[in-house]
Amino acid sequence: MVVDKREALSRVAQMVVDCRRCPLYKTANKPVPGQGNSEAQVFFIGEAPGFNEDQQGIPFCGRAGKLLEEFLGLAGLTRAEVFIANMLRHRPPDNRDPSEAEIAACRPFLDRQIEVVEPKIIVTLGRFSLAKFLPDSLISQVHGQPRFVDFAGKEYIVFPMYHPAASLRNGKIKALEEKDFIKLGQFLAKLNQAQEETGSGSLRQVSDQDKTEKQMKLI
């Protein structure tokens, strides 16, 4: 059965609008379902909507979003080419951290979006999205290091990064994140080139053929 990706993502967005799975909808202004290219090769996952996102219903539309767009340029990407979502779809009061119950309530939306888009690379922005795929890892130790992850019966490449908001607060983190985005662009280009040359649809086969034994470095 062929899935119309845009239609499937629209259904998820409507489910978010109608969601009453946790109390956050009561204090939020607008839901933030996620936004982006249904054929995206790269899927970004942040933490939760902030003030600007809550006002507009669009993920990463504030200062952190503008910085994210600058970072995307370093990777040779544009916002129109990627998909962007958050762990939570309604803003927590006072921008507090998400609770485990809230993350669990929003999980079906994120999981379905990943399933529909089928990205080559999932970029986690910050510790909450990192914990979804690599729960025992510290972002300070794994940022910029792509990993294979089995998720929902399929293998994905997860590329951990700091959240752009952290880069706004800390110049050293910003410098690290700039390097990580450059690495992401190089990684994606080499991955696509290797798949074209081998004709392989398997990311794992491409990695093996590229003889990248330690972790999964294609660059």
Short mmCIF file of C-alpha atoms in Angstrom, two decimals:
data_model
loop_
_atom_site.label_atom_id
_atom_site.label_comp_id
_atom_site.label_asym_id
_atom_site.label_seq_id
_atom_site.Cartn_x
_atom_site.Cartn_y
_atom_site.Cartn_z
CA MET A 1 0.00 0.00 0.00
CA VAL A 2 1.39 3.38 -1.07
CA VAL A 3 1.18 6.00 1.68
CA ASP A 4 0.54 9.62 0.73
CA LYS A 5 3.11 11.12 3.08
CA ARG A 6 1.73 14.64 3.09
CA GLU A 7 -1.76 13.40 3.84
CA ALA A 8 -0.47 11.11 6.58
CA LEU A 9 1.46 13.97 8.19
CA SER A 10 -1.61 16.20 7.98
CA ARG A 11 -3.56 13.57 9.89
CA VAL A 12 -0.91 13.55 12.60
CA ALA A 13 -1.06 17.34 12.78
CA GLN A 14 -4.82 17.21 13.25
CA MET A 15 -4.41 14.61 15.99
CA VAL A 16 -2.09 17.03 17.77
CA VAL A 17 -4.65 19.82 17.44
CA ASP A 18 -7.31 17.56 18.96
CA CYS A 19 -5.01 16.06 21.61
CA ARG A 20 -6.12 15.97 25.23
CA ARG A 21 -3.70 13.25 26.34
CA CYS A 22 -2.07 15.51 28.95
CA PRO A 23 -3.02 18.84 30.58
CA LEU A 24 -0.58 20.98 28.61
CA TYR A 25 -3.21 21.93 26.04
CA LYS A 26 -5.02 23.86 28.78
CA THR A 27 -2.19 26.36 29.25
CA ALA A 28 -0.76 26.46 25.72
CA ASN A 29 -1.79 29.02 23.14
CA LYS A 30 -1.32 26.91 19.99
CA PRO A 31 -0.29 23.31 19.39
CA VAL A 32 2.96 22.80 17.49
CA PRO A 33 2.58 19.60 15.47
CA GLY A 34 5.85 19.79 13.55
CA GLN A 35 6.64 21.02 10.07
CA GLY A 36 8.73 20.16 7.07
CA ASN A 37 9.38 18.17 3.95
CA SER A 38 7.54 14.87 3.78
CA GLU A 39 10.48 13.44 1.80
CA ALA A 40 13.16 14.81 4.12
CA GLN A 41 16.42 12.93 4.41
CA VAL A 42 17.10 14.57 7.77
CA PHE A 43 14.60 14.72 10.63
CA PHE A 44 15.34 17.11 13.53
CA ILE A 45 13.86 16.60 17.00
CA GLY A 46 13.97 19.33 19.63
CA GLU A 47 12.58 19.52 23.13
CA ALA A 48 9.35 21.51 23.41
CA PRO A 49 7.75 24.67 22.01
CA GLY A 50 8.89 27.97 23.49
CA PHE A 51 7.15 31.33 23.57
CA ASN A 52 7.37 32.11 19.84
CA GLU A 53 6.47 28.57 18.83
CA ASP A 54 3.46 28.67 21.13
CA GLN A 55 2.31 31.93 19.52
CA GLN A 56 2.73 30.79 15.92
CA GLY A 57 2.28 27.01 16.06
CA ILE A 58 5.57 26.54 14.17
CA PRO A 59 8.60 24.70 15.59
CA PHE A 60 11.87 26.62 15.95
CA CYS A 61 10.56 30.01 14.85
CA GLY A 62 12.25 32.09 17.56
CA ARG A 63 15.92 32.94 18.16
CA ALA A 64 16.91 29.28 18.41
CA GLY A 65 15.10 28.64 15.14
CA LYS A 66 16.98 31.39 13.34
CA LEU A 67 20.23 29.95 14.61
CA LEU A 68 19.13 26.48 13.51
CA GLU A 69 18.60 27.83 9.99
CA GLU A 70 22.13 29.26 10.05
CA PHE A 71 23.45 25.88 11.15
CA LEU A 72 21.49 24.15 8.37
CA GLY A 73 23.35 26.31 5.87
CA LEU A 74 26.63 24.94 7.19
CA ALA A 75 25.35 21.45 6.36
CA GLY A 76 24.28 22.52 2.88
CA LEU A 77 20.62 22.19 3.83
CA THR A 78 17.64 24.52 3.93
CA ARG A 79 14.64 24.46 6.21
CA ALA A 80 12.47 23.49 3.25
CA GLU A 81 14.47 20.27 2.82
CA VAL A 82 14.19 18.92 6.36
CA PHE A 83 11.48 17.96 8.84
CA ILE A 84 11.45 19.57 12.30
CA ALA A 85 9.49 18.43 15.34
CA ASN A 86 9.70 18.42 19.13
CA MET A 87 9.32 15.83 21.85
CA LEU A 88 6.33 17.83 23.16
CA ARG A 89 3.64 19.45 21.02
CA HIS A 90 2.36 22.00 23.54
CA ARG A 91 4.46 24.50 25.46
CA PRO A 92 5.16 23.63 29.11
CA PRO A 93 4.39 26.52 31.49
CA ASP A 94 7.39 28.84 31.99
CA ASN A 95 9.40 26.73 29.53
CA ARG A 96 10.07 24.13 32.21
CA ASP A 97 11.54 20.73 31.31
CA PRO A 98 9.17 18.11 29.88
CA SER A 99 7.94 15.46 32.29
CA GLU A 100 8.13 11.77 31.52
CA ALA A 101 4.33 11.59 31.39
CA GLU A 102 4.18 14.45 28.88
CA ILE A 103 6.83 12.85 26.69
CA ALA A 104 4.91 9.58 26.78
CA ALA A 105 1.69 11.35 25.84
CA CYS A 106 3.29 12.93 22.76
CA ARG A 107 5.28 9.86 21.74
CA PRO A 108 2.73 8.47 19.24
CA PHE A 109 2.82 11.68 17.20
CA LEU A 110 6.60 11.72 16.88
CA ASP A 111 6.84 8.00 16.20
CA ARG A 112 4.27 8.22 13.44
CA GLN A 113 5.99 11.19 11.82
CA ILE A 114 9.29 9.31 11.75
CA GLU A 115 7.55 6.27 10.31
CA VAL A 116 5.93 8.35 7.56
CA VAL A 117 8.94 10.49 6.59
CA GLU A 118 11.46 7.59 6.76
CA PRO A 119 14.51 9.88 7.04
CA LYS A 120 18.03 8.68 6.48
CA ILE A 121 19.25 10.58 9.52
CA ILE A 122 17.53 11.60 12.76
CA VAL A 123 19.24 14.57 14.42
CA THR A 124 18.52 14.86 18.12
CA LEU A 125 18.77 18.42 19.44
CA GLY A 126 19.41 18.37 23.16
CA ARG A 127 19.26 15.76 25.88
CA PHE A 128 15.56 14.92 25.84
CA SER A 129 15.45 13.75 22.23
CA LEU A 130 18.84 12.09 22.68
CA ALA A 131 17.38 10.04 25.55
CA LYS A 132 14.65 8.72 23.26
CA PHE A 133 17.22 6.82 21.19
CA LEU A 134 20.36 6.66 23.34
CA PRO A 135 19.09 6.78 26.92
CA ASP A 136 22.41 6.01 28.57
CA SER A 137 24.44 8.59 26.64
CA LEU A 138 25.62 12.06 27.57
CA ILE A 139 25.37 14.69 24.87
CA SER A 140 28.78 16.07 25.81
CA GLN A 141 30.30 12.69 24.94
CA VAL A 142 28.35 11.68 21.82
CA HIS A 143 27.52 14.91 19.97
CA GLY A 144 28.55 14.82 16.33
CA GLN A 145 28.93 11.01 16.36
CA PRO A 146 26.39 9.15 14.17
CA ARG A 147 25.08 5.86 15.52
CA PHE A 148 22.91 3.07 14.19
CA VAL A 149 19.76 2.68 16.26
CA ASP A 150 16.97 0.11 15.99
CA PHE A 151 13.70 1.96 16.35
CA ALA A 152 10.16 0.73 15.73
CA GLY A 153 11.38 -2.28 13.79
CA LYS A 154 13.67 -0.31 11.50
CA GLU A 155 17.29 0.80 11.57
CA TYR A 156 18.02 4.52 11.60
CA ILE A 157 21.12 6.68 11.83
CA VAL A 158 20.91 8.98 14.85
CA PHE A 159 23.16 12.04 14.85
CA PRO A 160 23.22 13.67 18.32
CA MET A 161 23.70 17.42 18.65
CA TYR A 162 23.36 20.16 21.22
CA HIS A 163 20.13 22.16 21.18
CA PRO A 164 20.56 25.53 19.39
CA ALA A 165 19.28 27.25 22.54
CA ALA A 166 22.40 26.00 24.32
CA SER A 167 24.51 27.60 21.59
CA LEU A 168 22.75 30.90 22.18
CA ARG A 169 23.86 30.78 25.81
CA ASN A 170 27.36 29.41 25.37
CA GLY A 171 29.86 30.39 22.69
CA LYS A 172 31.93 27.24 23.18
CA ILE A 173 28.90 25.05 22.55
CA LYS A 174 28.06 27.11 19.46
CA ALA A 175 31.53 26.46 18.06
CA LEU A 176 31.08 22.73 18.65
CA GLU A 177 27.65 22.76 17.04
CA GLU A 178 28.93 24.59 13.97
CA LYS A 179 31.51 21.83 13.50
CA ASP A 180 28.86 19.17 14.03
CA PHE A 181 26.61 20.66 11.35
CA ILE A 182 29.50 20.79 8.89
CA LYS A 183 30.14 17.16 9.73
CA LEU A 184 26.45 16.37 9.20
CA GLY A 185 26.55 17.84 5.70
CA GLN A 186 29.68 15.88 4.81
CA PHE A 187 28.20 12.73 6.29
CA LEU A 188 24.95 13.03 4.32
CA ALA A 189 26.77 13.78 1.07
CA LYS A 190 29.04 10.78 1.44
CA LEU A 191 26.13 8.57 2.43
CA ASN A 192 24.17 9.59 -0.67
CA GLN A 193 27.21 9.15 -2.89
CA ALA A 194 27.90 5.69 -1.50
CA GLN A 195 24.29 4.63 -2.03
CA GLU A 196 24.36 5.87 -5.61
CA GLU A 197 27.59 4.04 -6.35
CA THR A 198 26.52 0.76 -4.79
CA GLY A 199 22.84 0.90 -5.69
CA SER A 200 22.18 -0.32 -2.17
CA GLY A 201 19.06 0.71 -0.28
CA SER A 202 20.55 -0.40 3.02
CA LEU A 203 22.38 2.17 5.12
CA ARG A 204 24.10 -0.65 6.98
CA GLN A 205 25.43 -2.15 3.74
CA VAL A 206 26.69 1.21 2.61
CA SER A 207 28.50 1.64 5.91
CA ASP A 208 30.03 -1.83 5.70
CA GLN A 209 31.16 -1.32 2.12
CA ASP A 210 32.74 1.97 3.10
CA LYS A 211 34.81 0.00 5.64
CA THR A 212 33.85 2.19 8.56
CA GLU A 213 34.37 -0.10 11.48
CA LYS A 214 34.67 2.20 14.45
CA GLN A 215 31.26 3.58 15.48
CA MET A 216 29.92 4.40 12.07
CA LYS A 217 31.97 7.18 10.68
CA LEU A 218 31.56 7.79 6.97
CA ILE A 219 33.64 10.95 7.11
#
